[in-house]
């Protein structure tokens, strides 16, 4: 059974969101309409400011409605689950700080239970969201890598040539970019511009692959003196999957190496991270030298901060 079918049939996330929605809505309503109820029922001393307690109820209702909306497309509305889990985590930390500072609050135990019972389900949902696209990656790679030639035939450059035809005529250096606001991608574009004459001498056709709109591509490439560059727009990232380029893991995208290199580019080369359009910012880049449907040389990034080894590709020709 492939990954996507398994995900579609697993209803656990949606069921959890329905339960979370009902729980938070009814709990919030009970706090707003009957603010004294929970205190009488648990024999806890009533707090002095009832309006604060009712405000907490309003927040819980908002999140309950958010969970219900998220259940229709959790992979699009994941931020609602993330914010709820974050607020509950921060609140728990606050409660523990008060507790260990000997500022015992009568409502502590009750709220502790209220928050804790939802932390594990919420983080479980976030874990499933995090893994979903990686499972989908594997499924898409299995589909497309088997017939790379046919997939290449489907993709046309900004100049009207199919990728399949181009790589039959001469070696093609396919440079897959993350997104055009990525500082490391901007560094790669700068290197490509500087090496443009060498590419021509070696009869290598450079083709940039990205997920941005044509107008944005033209604007960014012109800024890097690549007015005549050949590029392909792959919004669905199917060509990325054809060449087995996966989405990055957390450390590959946001690890120490990434921050260190980004800061270095900022101060040493004045290369700044810019806008993020609707490209998949989690997609990893890659470089492939392709000729007659054969991959002659390739580089799959271990980190988004890896420096593009353009020199190695030039030496391989």
mmCIF file of C-alpha atoms in Angstrom, residues 6-260:
data_model
loop_
_atom_site.group_PDB
_atom_site.id
_atom_site.type_symbol
_atom_site.label_atom_id
_atom_site.label_comp_id
_atom_site.label_asym_id
_atom_site.label_seq_id
_atom_site.Cartn_x
_atom_site.Cartn_y
_atom_site.Cartn_z
ATOM 1 C CA UNK A 6 -2.493 5.021 3.849
ATOM 2 C CA UNK A 7 -2.718 8.680 4.802
ATOM 3 C CA UNK A 8 -6.096 9.176 3.136
ATOM 4 C CA UNK A 9 -7.633 6.201 4.951
ATOM 5 C CA UNK A 10 -6.272 7.139 8.376
ATOM 6 C CA UNK A 11 -8.996 9.233 10.033
ATOM 7 C CA UNK A 12 -7.305 9.577 13.419
ATOM 8 C CA UNK A 13 -6.212 13.188 12.891
ATOM 9 C CA UNK A 14 -9.657 14.313 11.718
ATOM 10 C CA UNK A 15 -11.391 12.507 14.609
ATOM 11 C CA UNK A 16 -9.019 14.119 17.110
ATOM 12 C CA UNK A 17 -9.762 17.550 15.643
ATOM 13 C CA UNK A 18 -13.538 16.970 15.882
ATOM 14 C CA UNK A 19 -13.199 15.914 19.519
ATOM 15 C CA UNK A 20 -10.902 18.868 20.268
ATOM 16 C CA UNK A 21 -13.373 21.253 18.619
ATOM 17 C CA UNK A 22 -16.345 19.984 20.636
ATOM 18 C CA UNK A 23 -14.388 19.897 23.900
ATOM 19 C CA UNK A 24 -13.012 23.436 23.588
ATOM 20 C CA UNK A 25 -16.300 24.950 22.399
ATOM 21 C CA UNK A 26 -18.415 23.395 25.166
ATOM 22 C CA UNK A 27 -15.757 24.017 27.821
ATOM 23 C CA UNK A 28 -15.512 27.662 26.744
ATOM 24 C CA UNK A 29 -19.298 28.086 26.731
ATOM 25 C CA UNK A 30 -19.556 26.630 30.228
ATOM 26 C CA UNK A 31 -16.932 29.077 31.491
ATOM 27 C CA UNK A 32 -18.660 32.080 29.875
ATOM 28 C CA UNK A 33 -22.246 31.192 30.775
ATOM 29 C CA UNK A 34 -21.580 29.592 34.176
ATOM 30 C CA UNK A 35 -18.281 31.068 35.409
ATOM 31 C CA UNK A 36 -18.757 29.731 38.965
ATOM 32 C CA UNK A 37 -19.624 26.153 37.968
ATOM 33 C CA UNK A 38 -16.117 24.683 37.710
ATOM 34 C CA UNK A 39 -15.069 26.255 41.000
ATOM 35 C CA UNK A 40 -18.048 24.820 42.891
ATOM 36 C CA UNK A 41 -17.728 21.435 41.229
ATOM 37 C CA UNK A 42 -13.996 21.074 42.037
ATOM 38 C CA UNK A 43 -14.235 22.825 45.447
ATOM 39 C CA UNK A 44 -11.693 25.433 44.334
ATOM 40 C CA UNK A 45 -11.692 28.995 45.692
ATOM 41 C CA UNK A 46 -13.252 31.428 43.258
ATOM 42 C CA UNK A 47 -10.816 33.849 41.616
ATOM 43 C CA UNK A 48 -11.346 37.570 42.165
ATOM 44 C CA UNK A 49 -11.662 38.602 38.512
ATOM 45 C CA UNK A 50 -14.400 36.574 36.833
ATOM 46 C CA UNK A 51 -13.965 38.480 33.558
ATOM 47 C CA UNK A 52 -10.446 37.035 33.140
ATOM 48 C CA UNK A 53 -11.824 33.534 33.594
ATOM 49 C CA UNK A 54 -14.551 34.232 31.008
ATOM 50 C CA UNK A 55 -11.965 35.649 28.609
ATOM 51 C CA UNK A 56 -10.120 32.317 28.806
ATOM 52 C CA UNK A 57 -13.427 30.701 27.849
ATOM 53 C CA UNK A 58 -13.685 32.951 24.760
ATOM 54 C CA UNK A 59 -10.148 32.003 23.702
ATOM 55 C CA UNK A 60 -10.992 28.306 24.066
ATOM 56 C CA UNK A 61 -14.111 28.730 21.895
ATOM 57 C CA UNK A 62 -12.042 30.455 19.215
ATOM 58 C CA UNK A 63 -9.605 27.559 19.173
ATOM 59 C CA UNK A 64 -12.493 25.094 19.141
ATOM 60 C CA UNK A 65 -13.869 26.744 16.002
ATOM 61 C CA UNK A 66 -10.340 26.762 14.601
ATOM 62 C CA UNK A 67 -10.000 23.016 15.163
ATOM 63 C CA UNK A 68 -13.291 22.462 13.349
ATOM 64 C CA UNK A 69 -12.104 24.528 10.364
ATOM 65 C CA UNK A 70 -8.752 22.744 10.408
ATOM 66 C CA UNK A 71 -10.437 19.349 10.161
ATOM 67 C CA UNK A 72 -11.410 20.118 6.553
ATOM 68 C CA UNK A 73 -7.777 20.628 5.492
ATOM 69 C CA UNK A 74 -5.334 20.207 8.352
ATOM 70 C CA UNK A 75 -2.306 20.491 6.060
ATOM 71 C CA UNK A 76 -3.417 23.984 5.045
ATOM 72 C CA UNK A 77 -4.615 25.228 8.462
ATOM 73 C CA UNK A 78 -1.920 23.615 10.624
ATOM 74 C CA UNK A 79 -1.008 26.983 12.150
ATOM 75 C CA UNK A 80 -4.198 26.871 14.278
ATOM 76 C CA UNK A 81 -3.110 23.610 15.915
ATOM 77 C CA UNK A 82 0.426 24.934 16.328
ATOM 78 C CA UNK A 83 -0.749 28.122 18.091
ATOM 79 C CA UNK A 84 -3.019 26.187 20.439
ATOM 80 C CA UNK A 85 -0.221 23.768 21.363
ATOM 81 C CA UNK A 86 2.184 26.682 21.822
ATOM 82 C CA UNK A 87 -0.193 28.605 24.110
ATOM 83 C CA UNK A 88 -0.876 25.515 26.217
ATOM 84 C CA UNK A 89 2.854 24.799 26.489
ATOM 85 C CA UNK A 90 3.690 28.366 27.520
ATOM 86 C CA UNK A 91 0.802 28.391 30.008
ATOM 87 C CA UNK A 92 2.047 25.165 31.582
ATOM 88 C CA UNK A 93 5.551 26.596 31.905
ATOM 89 C CA UNK A 94 4.041 29.658 33.596
ATOM 90 C CA UNK A 95 2.030 27.528 36.009
ATOM 91 C CA UNK A 96 5.123 25.516 36.952
ATOM 92 C CA UNK A 97 7.167 28.699 37.505
ATOM 93 C CA UNK A 98 4.489 30.026 39.855
ATOM 94 C CA UNK A 99 4.308 26.671 41.609
ATOM 95 C CA UNK A 100 8.060 26.312 42.208
ATOM 96 C CA UNK A 101 8.244 29.919 43.390
ATOM 97 C CA UNK A 102 5.812 28.908 46.152
ATOM 98 C CA UNK A 103 3.058 31.037 44.671
ATOM 99 C CA UNK A 104 0.476 28.293 44.956
ATOM 100 C CA UNK A 105 -2.695 28.995 43.012
ATOM 101 C CA UNK A 106 -5.869 27.185 43.955
ATOM 102 C CA UNK A 107 -6.772 26.754 40.319
ATOM 103 C CA UNK A 108 -3.351 25.324 39.430
ATOM 104 C CA UNK A 109 -4.216 21.616 39.522
ATOM 105 C CA UNK A 110 -7.435 22.085 37.566
ATOM 106 C CA UNK A 111 -5.838 24.089 34.721
ATOM 107 C CA UNK A 112 -2.836 21.775 34.725
ATOM 108 C CA UNK A 113 -5.099 18.836 33.871
ATOM 109 C CA UNK A 114 -7.063 20.905 31.334
ATOM 110 C CA UNK A 115 -3.890 21.782 29.390
ATOM 111 C CA UNK A 116 -1.991 18.517 29.766
ATOM 112 C CA UNK A 117 -4.770 16.291 28.412
ATOM 113 C CA UNK A 118 -4.570 18.125 25.063
ATOM 114 C CA UNK A 119 -0.826 18.575 24.697
ATOM 115 C CA UNK A 120 -0.108 15.020 23.550
ATOM 116 C CA UNK A 121 -2.993 14.898 20.975
ATOM 117 C CA UNK A 122 -2.052 18.325 19.583
ATOM 118 C CA UNK A 123 1.625 17.477 19.229
ATOM 119 C CA UNK A 124 0.654 14.146 17.682
ATOM 120 C CA UNK A 125 -1.371 16.035 15.051
ATOM 121 C CA UNK A 126 1.562 18.374 14.383
ATOM 122 C CA UNK A 127 3.850 15.362 14.024
ATOM 123 C CA UNK A 128 1.498 13.847 11.447
ATOM 124 C CA UNK A 129 1.369 17.142 9.538
ATOM 125 C CA UNK A 130 5.157 17.368 9.589
ATOM 126 C CA UNK A 131 5.536 13.857 8.186
ATOM 127 C CA UNK A 132 2.739 14.042 5.629
ATOM 128 C CA UNK A 133 4.673 15.782 2.868
ATOM 129 C CA UNK A 134 7.720 13.588 3.422
ATOM 130 C CA UNK A 135 5.586 10.479 2.945
ATOM 131 C CA UNK A 136 4.022 12.100 -0.095
ATOM 132 C CA UNK A 137 7.523 12.842 -1.410
ATOM 133 C CA UNK A 138 8.413 9.156 -1.426
ATOM 134 C CA UNK A 139 5.205 8.276 -3.225
ATOM 135 C CA UNK A 140 5.719 10.938 -5.917
ATOM 136 C CA UNK A 141 9.348 9.947 -6.406
ATOM 137 C CA UNK A 142 8.319 6.330 -6.957
ATOM 138 C CA UNK A 143 5.822 7.435 -9.584
ATOM 139 C CA UNK A 144 8.023 9.831 -11.560
ATOM 140 C CA UNK A 145 11.561 8.483 -11.355
ATOM 141 C CA UNK A 146 10.614 5.332 -13.273
ATOM 142 C CA UNK A 147 9.960 7.292 -16.467
ATOM 143 C CA UNK A 148 12.208 10.335 -16.317
ATOM 144 C CA UNK A 149 12.321 10.750 -20.110
ATOM 145 C CA UNK A 150 8.520 11.113 -20.372
ATOM 146 C CA UNK A 151 8.415 13.613 -17.521
ATOM 147 C CA UNK A 152 11.179 15.682 -19.120
ATOM 148 C CA UNK A 153 9.160 15.721 -22.323
ATOM 149 C CA UNK A 154 6.338 17.463 -20.459
ATOM 150 C CA UNK A 155 8.433 20.403 -19.294
ATOM 151 C CA UNK A 156 9.128 23.400 -21.519
ATOM 152 C CA UNK A 157 11.527 26.258 -20.914
ATOM 153 C CA UNK A 158 10.719 29.946 -21.103
ATOM 154 C CA UNK A 159 12.118 29.823 -24.650
ATOM 155 C CA UNK A 160 9.674 27.160 -25.806
ATOM 156 C CA UNK A 161 12.002 24.123 -25.908
ATOM 157 C CA UNK A 162 11.168 20.882 -24.174
ATOM 158 C CA UNK A 163 13.701 19.678 -21.629
ATOM 159 C CA UNK A 164 13.797 16.310 -23.401
ATOM 160 C CA UNK A 165 14.816 17.921 -26.713
ATOM 161 C CA UNK A 166 17.394 20.191 -25.089
ATOM 162 C CA UNK A 167 19.266 17.381 -23.402
ATOM 163 C CA UNK A 168 19.375 15.433 -26.668
ATOM 164 C CA UNK A 169 21.168 18.330 -28.389
ATOM 165 C CA UNK A 170 23.788 19.159 -25.742
ATOM 166 C CA UNK A 171 24.578 18.593 -22.059
ATOM 167 C CA UNK A 172 22.119 20.397 -19.794
ATOM 168 C CA UNK A 173 23.045 21.598 -16.340
ATOM 169 C CA UNK A 174 19.794 21.496 -14.386
ATOM 170 C CA UNK A 175 19.981 23.710 -11.308
ATOM 171 C CA UNK A 176 17.008 23.191 -9.005
ATOM 172 C CA UNK A 177 16.457 26.200 -6.727
ATOM 173 C CA UNK A 178 14.549 26.291 -3.438
ATOM 174 C CA UNK A 179 12.811 29.654 -3.710
ATOM 175 C CA UNK A 180 13.979 32.911 -5.225
ATOM 176 C CA UNK A 181 14.181 34.681 -1.870
ATOM 177 C CA UNK A 182 16.684 32.119 -0.556
ATOM 178 C CA UNK A 183 20.082 33.733 0.073
ATOM 179 C CA UNK A 184 21.903 30.524 -0.893
ATOM 180 C CA UNK A 185 20.007 30.390 -4.186
ATOM 181 C CA UNK A 186 20.978 34.021 -4.826
ATOM 182 C CA UNK A 187 24.602 33.046 -4.246
ATOM 183 C CA UNK A 188 24.200 30.252 -6.798
ATOM 184 C CA UNK A 189 22.710 32.687 -9.334
ATOM 185 C CA UNK A 190 25.693 34.998 -8.828
ATOM 186 C CA UNK A 191 28.105 32.126 -9.532
ATOM 187 C CA UNK A 192 26.145 31.060 -12.628
ATOM 188 C CA UNK A 193 26.307 34.621 -13.987
ATOM 189 C CA UNK A 194 30.088 34.768 -13.443
ATOM 190 C CA UNK A 195 30.626 31.397 -15.138
ATOM 191 C CA UNK A 196 28.309 32.063 -18.095
ATOM 192 C CA UNK A 197 31.131 32.342 -20.654
ATOM 193 C CA UNK A 198 32.732 29.113 -19.435
ATOM 194 C CA UNK A 199 29.410 27.303 -19.822
ATOM 195 C CA UNK A 200 29.232 28.486 -23.434
ATOM 196 C CA UNK A 201 32.806 27.393 -24.126
ATOM 197 C CA UNK A 202 32.057 23.916 -22.798
ATOM 198 C CA UNK A 203 28.750 23.783 -24.716
ATOM 199 C CA UNK A 204 26.686 23.384 -21.534
ATOM 200 C CA UNK A 205 23.133 24.689 -21.528
ATOM 201 C CA UNK A 206 22.243 25.934 -18.043
ATOM 202 C CA UNK A 207 18.565 25.551 -17.102
ATOM 203 C CA UNK A 208 17.274 26.922 -13.804
ATOM 204 C CA UNK A 209 14.287 25.115 -12.286
ATOM 205 C CA UNK A 210 12.115 26.881 -9.734
ATOM 206 C CA UNK A 211 8.526 27.100 -8.472
ATOM 207 C CA UNK A 212 7.926 30.846 -8.851
ATOM 208 C CA UNK A 213 5.815 32.800 -11.328
ATOM 209 C CA UNK A 214 7.330 33.913 -14.633
ATOM 210 C CA UNK A 215 7.251 37.630 -13.750
ATOM 211 C CA UNK A 216 9.118 36.998 -10.501
ATOM 212 C CA UNK A 217 11.661 34.808 -12.313
ATOM 213 C CA UNK A 218 12.387 37.528 -14.859
ATOM 214 C CA UNK A 219 12.778 40.153 -12.150
ATOM 215 C CA UNK A 220 15.142 38.116 -9.958
ATOM 216 C CA UNK A 221 17.227 36.762 -12.845
ATOM 217 C CA UNK A 222 17.672 40.246 -14.299
ATOM 218 C CA UNK A 223 18.912 41.462 -10.910
ATOM 219 C CA UNK A 224 21.647 38.817 -11.154
ATOM 220 C CA UNK A 225 22.548 39.698 -14.774
ATOM 221 C CA UNK A 226 20.905 36.549 -16.122
ATOM 222 C CA UNK A 227 18.608 38.266 -18.621
ATOM 223 C CA UNK A 228 19.019 35.521 -21.220
ATOM 224 C CA UNK A 229 19.009 32.529 -18.874
ATOM 225 C CA UNK A 230 16.890 29.502 -19.681
ATOM 226 C CA UNK A 231 14.497 28.445 -16.935
ATOM 227 C CA UNK A 232 11.606 26.107 -16.193
ATOM 228 C CA UNK A 233 8.701 26.810 -13.861
ATOM 229 C CA UNK A 234 7.693 23.719 -11.871
ATOM 230 C CA UNK A 235 4.988 24.899 -9.480
ATOM 231 C CA UNK A 236 3.927 21.365 -8.541
ATOM 232 C CA UNK A 237 7.592 20.343 -8.038
ATOM 233 C CA UNK A 238 7.058 17.212 -10.124
ATOM 234 C CA UNK A 239 10.384 17.660 -11.911
ATOM 235 C CA UNK A 240 12.051 17.922 -8.512
ATOM 236 C CA UNK A 241 10.569 14.552 -7.579
ATOM 237 C CA UNK A 242 11.604 13.057 -10.914
ATOM 238 C CA UNK A 243 15.204 13.768 -9.899
ATOM 239 C CA UNK A 244 14.555 12.449 -6.367
ATOM 240 C CA UNK A 245 14.799 15.828 -4.664
ATOM 241 C CA UNK A 246 12.970 15.632 -1.368
ATOM 242 C CA UNK A 247 11.723 18.171 1.115
ATOM 243 C CA UNK A 248 14.310 19.024 3.726
ATOM 244 C CA UNK A 249 14.286 17.945 7.330
ATOM 245 C CA UNK A 250 14.333 20.540 10.084
ATOM 246 C CA UNK A 251 18.109 20.658 10.582
ATOM 247 C CA UNK A 252 18.721 20.713 6.825
ATOM 248 C CA UNK A 253 16.606 23.859 6.537
ATOM 249 C CA UNK A 254 16.983 25.621 9.899
ATOM 250 C CA UNK A 255 20.052 24.094 11.532
ATOM 251 C CA UNK A 256 23.117 25.917 12.839
ATOM 252 C CA UNK A 257 24.959 25.608 9.510
ATOM 253 C CA UNK A 258 22.095 27.364 7.729
ATOM 254 C CA UNK A 259 22.080 30.315 10.141
ATOM 255 C CA UNK A 260 25.861 30.578 10.154
#
